Tab-separated table of C-alpha atoms and ligand atoms in Angstrom:
chain	number	residue	atom	x	y	z
S	63	MET	CA	0.131	0.145	-0.326
S	64	ILE	CA	1.924	3.439	-0.844
S	65	GLU	CA	0.619	6.361	1.271
S	66	TYR	CA	0.845	9.992	0.715
S	67	ARG	CA	0.243	11.883	4.204
S	68	ASN	CA	-0.369	15.711	3.557
S	69	VAL	CA	2.346	15.959	0.979
S	70	GLY	CA	3.685	19.130	-0.225
S	71	MET	CA	6.420	20.437	-2.445
S	72	ALA	CA	7.557	23.641	-3.161
S	73	TYR	CA	10.926	24.787	-5.043
S	74	GLU	CA	11.861	28.179	-3.286
S	75	ASP	CA	8.647	29.822	-2.864
S	76	LYS	CA	6.745	28.330	-5.591
S	77	VAL	CA	4.234	25.743	-3.977
S	78	ILE	CA	3.944	22.797	-6.424
S	79	LEU	CA	1.754	20.294	-4.478
S	80	ASP	CA	-0.411	21.107	-1.718
S	81	GLY	CA	-1.966	18.872	0.904
S	82	ILE	CA	-1.741	15.498	-0.721
S	83	ASN	CA	-3.388	12.844	0.939
S	84	LEU	CA	-3.797	9.621	-1.169
S	85	THR	CA	-3.919	5.997	-0.379
S	86	ILE	CA	-3.347	3.626	-3.743
S	87	ALA	CA	-3.833	-0.225	-2.818
S	88	ASP	CA	-1.979	-3.486	-3.466
S	89	GLY	CA	-2.943	-4.559	-6.914
S	90	GLU	CA	-4.321	-1.266	-7.869
S	91	LEU	CA	-3.804	0.125	-11.369
S	92	PHE	CA	-4.300	4.026	-10.320
S	93	VAL	CA	-3.950	6.303	-12.860
S	94	LEU	CA	-2.830	10.318	-12.199
S	95	VAL	CA	-4.278	12.428	-14.833
S	96	GLY	CA	-4.040	16.274	-15.207
S	97	PRO	CA	-2.801	18.571	-17.573
S	98	SER	CA	0.873	19.454	-18.344
S	99	GLY	CA	2.561	21.302	-14.846
S	100	SER	CA	0.148	20.028	-12.498
S	101	GLY	CA	2.371	18.022	-10.459
S	102	LYS	CA	1.923	14.478	-11.668
S	103	THR	CA	5.703	13.479	-12.614
S	104	THR	CA	6.870	15.017	-9.018
S	105	LEU	CA	4.197	13.419	-7.305
S	106	LEU	CA	5.157	10.054	-9.102
S	107	ARG	CA	8.628	10.330	-8.420
S	108	MET	CA	8.254	10.316	-4.525
S	109	ILE	CA	7.337	7.192	-4.584
S	110	ASN	CA	10.898	6.101	-5.364
S	111	ARG	CA	12.333	8.931	-3.976
S	112	LEU	CA	13.919	10.875	-7.089
S	113	THR	CA	11.970	13.806	-5.641
S	114	GLU	CA	11.976	14.359	-1.914
S	115	PRO	CA	8.809	16.296	-0.465
S	116	THR	CA	9.127	19.689	1.381
S	117	ALA	CA	6.205	18.709	3.262
S	118	GLY	CA	4.673	15.509	4.680
S	119	ASP	CA	5.531	12.004	4.091
S	120	VAL	CA	5.156	9.022	1.512
S	121	TYR	CA	4.600	5.269	2.736
S	122	ILE	CA	5.190	2.152	1.341
S	123	ASP	CA	3.192	-0.979	3.647
S	124	GLY	CA	3.522	1.984	6.717
S	125	ARG	CA	7.118	2.556	6.332
S	126	ARG	CA	8.598	5.949	5.317
S	127	VAL	CA	10.427	5.685	1.938
S	128	LYS	CA	12.639	8.099	3.361
S	129	ASP	CA	13.774	5.523	5.893
S	130	GLN	CA	14.299	2.605	3.498
S	131	ASP	CA	17.324	1.660	1.727
S	132	LEU	CA	17.281	3.664	-1.320
S	133	ARG	CA	18.865	0.513	-3.460
S	134	HIS	CA	16.920	-1.618	-2.285
S	135	LEU	CA	13.593	0.657	-2.695
S	136	ARG	CA	14.433	0.967	-5.957
S	137	LEU	CA	15.186	-2.575	-7.216
S	138	ASN	CA	12.171	-3.494	-6.081
S	139	MET	CA	9.852	-1.392	-8.241
S	140	GLY	CA	9.872	-1.006	-11.980
S	141	TYR	CA	10.091	2.959	-13.060
S	142	VAL	CA	9.630	4.222	-16.752
S	143	PRO	CA	10.287	7.588	-16.877
S	144	GLN	CA	8.678	10.511	-19.223
S	145	THR	CA	11.501	10.592	-20.460
S	146	SER	CA	13.997	8.413	-22.193
S	147	SER	CA	16.395	6.758	-20.100
S	148	LEU	CA	18.143	4.357	-21.604
S	149	PHE	CA	22.092	4.008	-21.590
S	150	PRO	CA	23.677	4.819	-24.351
S	151	ASN	CA	26.584	2.618	-24.255
S	152	LEU	CA	24.561	-0.439	-23.662
S	153	THR	CA	22.979	-2.522	-25.800
S	154	VAL	CA	18.962	-2.636	-25.880
S	155	GLY	CA	19.308	-6.138	-24.334
S	156	ASP	CA	21.399	-5.109	-21.391
S	157	ASN	CA	19.445	-1.893	-20.860
S	158	VAL	CA	16.807	-4.282	-20.110
S	159	THR	CA	18.177	-6.232	-17.826
S	160	ILE	CA	20.056	-4.513	-16.329
S	161	GLN	CA	18.046	-5.009	-12.625
S	162	LEU	CA	18.659	-8.374	-13.526
S	163	GLU	CA	22.505	-8.515	-13.775
S	164	GLU	CA	22.400	-6.737	-10.561
S	165	ALA	CA	20.573	-9.238	-8.778
S	166	GLY	CA	23.059	-11.753	-10.438
S	167	VAL	CA	21.565	-13.580	-12.931
S	168	LYS	CA	23.423	-15.483	-15.806
S	169	ARG	CA	24.045	-13.830	-18.749
S	170	ARG	CA	22.229	-16.319	-21.044
S	171	GLU	CA	18.933	-16.196	-18.779
S	172	ARG	CA	19.131	-12.691	-19.047
S	173	ARG	CA	19.467	-12.794	-22.930
S	174	GLU	CA	16.392	-14.845	-22.919
S	175	ARG	CA	14.377	-12.985	-20.220
S	176	ALA	CA	15.113	-9.667	-22.681
S	177	SER	CA	14.144	-11.229	-25.944
S	178	PHE	CA	11.228	-12.424	-24.305
S	179	LEU	CA	10.053	-9.087	-22.693
S	180	LEU	CA	11.002	-7.005	-26.226
S	181	ASP	CA	8.668	-9.613	-27.727
S	182	GLN	CA	6.114	-8.588	-25.323
S	183	VAL	CA	6.196	-4.754	-26.114
S	184	GLY	CA	6.317	-5.446	-29.795
S	185	LEU	CA	9.752	-5.345	-30.744
S	186	LYS	CA	11.171	-8.416	-32.098
S	187	GLY	CA	13.792	-9.848	-29.494
S	188	ASP	CA	16.393	-11.239	-32.280
S	189	GLU	CA	16.172	-8.389	-34.282
S	190	TYR	CA	16.867	-5.629	-31.377
S	191	LEU	CA	19.064	-7.151	-28.344
S	192	ASP	CA	22.363	-6.015	-29.787
S	193	ARG	CA	21.186	-2.646	-31.030
S	194	ARG	CA	22.001	0.394	-28.976
S	195	PRO	CA	19.416	2.965	-27.900
S	196	SER	CA	20.564	5.829	-30.538
S	197	GLU	CA	19.420	2.934	-33.526
S	198	LEU	CA	15.794	2.961	-32.435
S	199	SER	CA	13.215	5.495	-32.715
S	200	GLY	CA	11.680	7.326	-29.758
S	201	GLY	CA	8.891	5.239	-29.458
S	202	GLN	CA	10.863	2.398	-29.789
S	203	GLN	CA	12.871	3.301	-26.730
S	204	GLN	CA	10.570	4.133	-24.967
S	205	ARG	CA	8.565	0.357	-25.141
S	206	VAL	CA	12.304	-0.612	-24.491
S	207	ALA	CA	11.740	1.049	-20.769
S	208	ILE	CA	8.829	-0.465	-20.491
S	209	ALA	CA	10.233	-3.796	-21.108
S	210	ARG	CA	12.735	-3.149	-18.524
S	211	ALA	CA	10.415	-1.716	-15.879
S	212	LEU	CA	8.940	-5.381	-16.370
S	213	ALA	CA	12.086	-7.146	-16.261
S	214	ALA	CA	12.377	-8.128	-12.531
S	215	GLN	CA	9.007	-8.545	-12.022
S	216	PRO	CA	8.268	-6.004	-9.334
S	217	LYS	CA	5.114	-5.769	-7.476
S	218	LEU	CA	5.192	-2.117	-8.247
S	219	ILE	CA	5.382	-0.223	-11.238
S	220	LEU	CA	5.372	3.616	-11.820
S	221	MET	CA	4.810	4.987	-15.334
S	222	ASP	CA	4.955	8.426	-16.438
S	223	GLU	CA	3.386	9.262	-20.028
S	224	SER	CA	4.929	5.748	-20.745
S	225	PHE	CA	2.384	5.599	-24.417
S	226	SER	CA	2.621	9.297	-24.934
S	227	ALA	CA	5.004	8.556	-27.944
S	228	LEU	CA	3.172	6.172	-29.725
S	229	ASP	CA	1.030	5.669	-32.560
S	230	PRO	CA	-2.587	5.605	-31.781
S	231	VAL	CA	-2.201	1.501	-32.708
S	232	LEU	CA	0.588	0.680	-30.940
S	233	ARG	CA	-0.625	2.993	-27.942
S	234	ARG	CA	-3.654	0.789	-28.266
S	235	GLN	CA	-1.739	-2.283	-28.099
S	236	GLN	CA	0.410	-1.220	-25.395
S	237	GLN	CA	-2.521	-0.466	-23.295
S	238	GLU	CA	-4.063	-3.796	-23.670
S	239	LEU	CA	-0.744	-5.268	-22.666
S	240	LEU	CA	-0.540	-3.310	-19.572
S	241	LEU	CA	-4.227	-4.661	-18.553
S	242	ALA	CA	-3.061	-8.287	-19.274
S	243	LEU	CA	-0.010	-8.270	-17.143
S	244	HIS	CA	-1.599	-6.022	-14.398
S	245	GLN	CA	-4.765	-8.612	-14.123
S	246	GLN	CA	-2.120	-11.740	-14.640
S	247	ASN	CA	0.263	-10.492	-12.329
S	248	GLN	CA	-1.893	-8.526	-9.890
S	249	ASP	CA	0.945	-6.032	-9.474
S	250	THR	CA	0.571	-2.523	-8.625
S	251	VAL	CA	0.931	0.219	-11.390
S	252	VAL	CA	0.838	4.163	-10.639
S	253	PHE	CA	0.225	5.549	-14.098
S	254	VAL	CA	0.484	9.169	-15.303
S	255	THR	CA	-1.076	10.610	-18.093
S	256	HIS	CA	-2.706	13.827	-19.250
S	257	ASP	CA	-5.107	11.665	-21.526
S	258	MET	CA	-8.323	11.592	-19.913
S	259	GLN	CA	-9.216	8.847	-22.290
S	260	GLU	CA	-6.345	6.706	-21.611
S	261	ALA	CA	-6.809	7.258	-18.075
S	262	LEU	CA	-10.697	5.933	-18.329
S	263	ARG	CA	-9.297	3.024	-20.132
S	264	LEU	CA	-6.744	1.964	-17.743
S	265	GLY	CA	-7.855	3.083	-14.518
S	266	ASP	CA	-9.179	0.812	-11.369
S	267	ARG	CA	-9.209	4.526	-10.004
S	268	ILE	CA	-8.371	7.761	-11.549
S	269	GLY	CA	-6.844	10.747	-8.985
S	270	VAL	CA	-7.648	13.784	-10.908
S	271	ILE	CA	-4.677	16.587	-10.294
S	272	LYS	CA	-4.453	20.509	-11.102
S	273	ASP	CA	-1.990	23.257	-10.138
S	274	GLY	CA	-0.922	20.613	-7.453
S	275	CYS	CA	-4.300	20.037	-5.627
S	276	LEU	CA	-5.822	16.461	-5.929
S	277	LEU	CA	-9.457	17.658	-6.885
S	278	GLN	CA	-10.941	13.980	-7.201
S	279	VAL	CA	-10.048	10.281	-6.634
S	280	GLY	CA	-12.437	8.010	-7.675
S	281	SER	CA	-13.398	4.954	-9.999
S	282	PRO	CA	-13.810	6.434	-13.984
S	283	GLU	CA	-17.310	5.671	-13.286
S	284	GLU	CA	-17.628	7.979	-10.477
S	285	ILE	CA	-15.428	10.659	-12.190
S	286	ILE	CA	-17.947	10.654	-15.026
S	287	GLN	CA	-20.861	10.760	-13.222
S	288	HIS	CA	-20.203	13.009	-10.186
S	289	PRO	CA	-17.631	15.299	-11.564
S	290	ALA	CA	-16.246	16.688	-8.139
S	291	ASN	CA	-16.040	20.417	-9.980
S	292	PHE	CA	-16.278	22.200	-12.978
S	293	PHE	CA	-12.578	21.628	-13.896
S	294	VAL	CA	-13.257	17.768	-13.868
S	295	ALA	CA	-15.808	17.661	-15.964
S	296	ASP	CA	-14.434	20.184	-18.697
S	297	PHE	CA	-11.291	18.384	-18.589
S	298	PHE	CA	-13.452	15.182	-19.245
S	299	LYS	CA	-15.295	17.257	-21.889
S	300	SER	CA	-12.123	18.124	-23.502
S	301	ALA	CA	-11.560	14.601	-24.618
S	302	ARG	CA	-15.053	15.296	-26.537
S	303	PRO	CA	-13.194	15.642	-30.202
S	304	ARG	CA	-12.582	12.014	-29.653
S	305	LEU	CA	-16.141	10.771	-27.856
S	306	GLY	CA	-17.548	10.387	-31.081
S	307	THR	CA	-21.085	11.678	-32.649
S	308	MET	CA	-24.284	10.562	-31.320
S	309	ALA	CA	-25.028	8.817	-34.911
S	310	GLN	CA	-22.131	6.632	-33.788
S	311	LEU	CA	-23.175	6.011	-30.164
S	312	LEU	CA	-26.718	5.014	-31.634
S	313	ALA	CA	-25.527	2.534	-33.918
S	314	SER	CA	-23.835	0.564	-31.186
S	315	ALA	CA	-25.745	-1.939	-30.005
S	316	ALA	CA	-25.102	-0.667	-26.010
S	317	VAL	CA	-28.299	1.565	-26.634
S	318	SER	CA	-31.935	0.447	-26.883
S	319	ARG	CA	-35.102	2.297	-28.007
S	320	ILE	CA	-37.504	3.426	-25.847
S	321	GLN	CA	-40.877	5.459	-25.504
S	322	ALA	CA	-39.822	9.332	-26.083
S	323	GLY	CA	-42.448	10.626	-23.434
S	324	SER	CA	-40.383	13.853	-21.473
S	325	LEU	CA	-37.159	12.564	-21.709
S	326	PRO	CA	-34.359	15.304	-21.758
S	327	ALA	CA	-32.902	15.957	-25.015
S	328	VAL	CA	-29.369	15.455	-25.583
S	329	ALA	CA	-27.503	17.136	-28.575
S	330	LYS	CA	-24.170	15.565	-27.727
S	331	VAL	CA	-22.163	12.406	-26.116
S	332	ASP	CA	-20.867	14.097	-23.207
S	333	GLU	CA	-24.018	15.570	-22.554
S	334	LEU	CA	-24.873	11.820	-21.587
S	335	VAL	CA	-22.498	11.462	-18.558
S	336	ARG	CA	-24.600	13.711	-16.308
S	337	LEU	CA	-27.848	11.372	-16.945
S	338	PRO	CA	-27.612	8.326	-15.159
S	339	ASP	CA	-30.162	7.441	-12.738
S	340	GLU	CA	-29.502	5.877	-8.915
S	341	ALA	CA	-29.511	2.694	-10.813
S	342	GLY	CA	-27.104	3.661	-13.386
S	343	LEU	CA	-29.738	4.281	-16.729
S	344	ILE	CA	-29.371	6.975	-18.748
S	345	LYS	CA	-32.582	7.915	-20.745
S	346	PHE	CA	-32.504	10.067	-23.151
S	347	ALA	CA	-34.291	12.042	-26.415
S	348	TYR	CA	-32.070	12.628	-29.325
S	349	GLN	CA	-34.073	14.146	-32.655
S	350	GLY	CA	-37.491	13.055	-31.394
S	351	ALA	CA	-37.141	9.412	-30.673
S	352	GLY	CA	-36.284	7.835	-26.876
S	353	TYR	CA	-33.396	5.702	-25.830
S	354	GLN	CA	-31.636	4.077	-22.943
S	355	ILE	CA	-28.156	2.925	-22.591
S	356	THR	CA	-26.541	1.845	-18.865
S	357	ALA	CA	-23.631	4.242	-17.423
S	358	THR	CA	-21.580	1.186	-17.510
S	359	ASP	CA	-22.080	0.347	-21.149
S	360	LEU	CA	-21.668	3.898	-22.101
S	361	LEU	CA	-18.033	3.768	-20.383
S	362	ARG	CA	-17.050	0.659	-22.219
S	363	TYR	CA	-18.275	2.520	-25.422
S	364	LEU	CA	-16.198	5.330	-24.914
S	365	GLY	CA	-13.119	3.580	-23.796
S	366	GLU	CA	-13.095	1.576	-26.988
S	367	LEU	CA	-13.665	4.094	-29.495
S	368	GLU	CA	-10.123	4.444	-31.125
S	369	ASP	CA	-8.209	7.361	-30.722
G	645	LIG	N1	13.295	21.072	-10.166
G	645	LIG	C1	12.437	21.922	-10.609
G	645	LIG	N2	12.638	23.240	-10.042
G	645	LIG	C2	11.356	24.240	-9.799
G	645	LIG	N3	10.308	24.005	-10.745
G	645	LIG	C3	10.346	22.493	-10.872
G	645	LIG	C4	11.058	21.591	-11.083
G	645	LIG	N4	10.579	20.452	-10.950
G	645	LIG	C5	9.318	20.619	-11.422
G	645	LIG	N5	9.065	21.949	-11.367
G	645	LIG	C6	7.678	22.427	-11.843
G	645	LIG	O1	6.587	21.855	-10.875
G	645	LIG	C7	5.771	21.413	-11.741
G	645	LIG	C8	5.036	20.492	-11.685
G	645	LIG	O2	5.898	19.910	-12.437
G	645	LIG	P1	5.454	18.252	-12.612
G	645	LIG	O3	6.565	17.817	-13.744
G	645	LIG	O4	5.549	17.458	-11.920
G	645	LIG	O5	4.502	18.311	-13.779
G	645	LIG	P2	3.602	17.173	-14.784
G	645	LIG	O6	1.921	17.095	-14.312
G	645	LIG	O7	4.377	15.655	-14.557
G	645	LIG	O8	3.489	18.014	-16.104
G	645	LIG	P3	3.749	17.172	-17.988
G	645	LIG	O9	2.614	16.788	-18.027
G	645	LIG	O10	4.155	18.299	-18.626
G	645	LIG	O11	5.061	16.228	-17.744
G	645	LIG	C9	5.673	22.937	-12.873
G	645	LIG	O12	5.260	23.843	-13.013
G	645	LIG	C10	6.984	22.613	-12.788
G	645	LIG	O13	7.810	23.678	-13.863
G	646	LIG	MG1	5.433	14.860	-15.951
């Protein structure tokens, strides 16, 4: 379990994070989402102590990270930084298994493991193992960094905008890989993104951060149905260009026709997120006809839309 207790961060007199209280449970895929400069990376890096808070403390399993042996702390978690962090003088294979080398795993076994992990992130092991990072594109380097974070099968993985450099198809594949591995390994993942749609797709729970304050923490359903304030609602709406049209939604199997009666009329998909009743059912009128969809189905539909 990861706990932030009254965590704050200031650089000189500039406050970056303020009064952060947050608990992330074991086995959770927790997504931290917020605009650029809101403090996501700073908050994430407090877990592996790349950043030390200027107020409060971060605890893992009840122990302050500050009091833990730094090497041990970092060896027990995977970390995919926001910007490429591969060692330029090491091959791709050696980059992937650097933690295993420290743990004393033999070279042959390391190569096998590296090859397997590279395959998993969509890079052919045989082809990439002996290349240097400088011979890879940005997105390929990012995938090597993901493979490296998975190499030691850590129970905790920190990922900072890990899929942002990938094209939509690859991004989707990596999201699915992450979800599958997470299900299989029951590990804890803290995933940072500025993309609300990605947050909705991945998160068991989502924390929305703005200007160094956590505005809301909740399940995707809670955040969509009961945005804590205007910013959260608006931030979700900013994903609207990718929410698709009413015509597309109505063509999906999730929607059924009902009597029009006196249903609230809507013009756009994002208006639906305010309408669920207590049973999670959304009933609405569009161009004179009545429809219904469950909030869960709407969420699933939105999550499955292509970028
Ligand atoms: N070493 C530093 N010294 C001074 N200010 C810093 C330092 N590191 C970060 N900041 C400031 O802290 C704020 C939060 O930065 P952070 O990197 O955590 O944001 P972020 O949410 O990860 O943004 P992005 O989505 O662009 O990666 C920013 O305003 C940034 O300029
Ligand atoms: Mg960042």
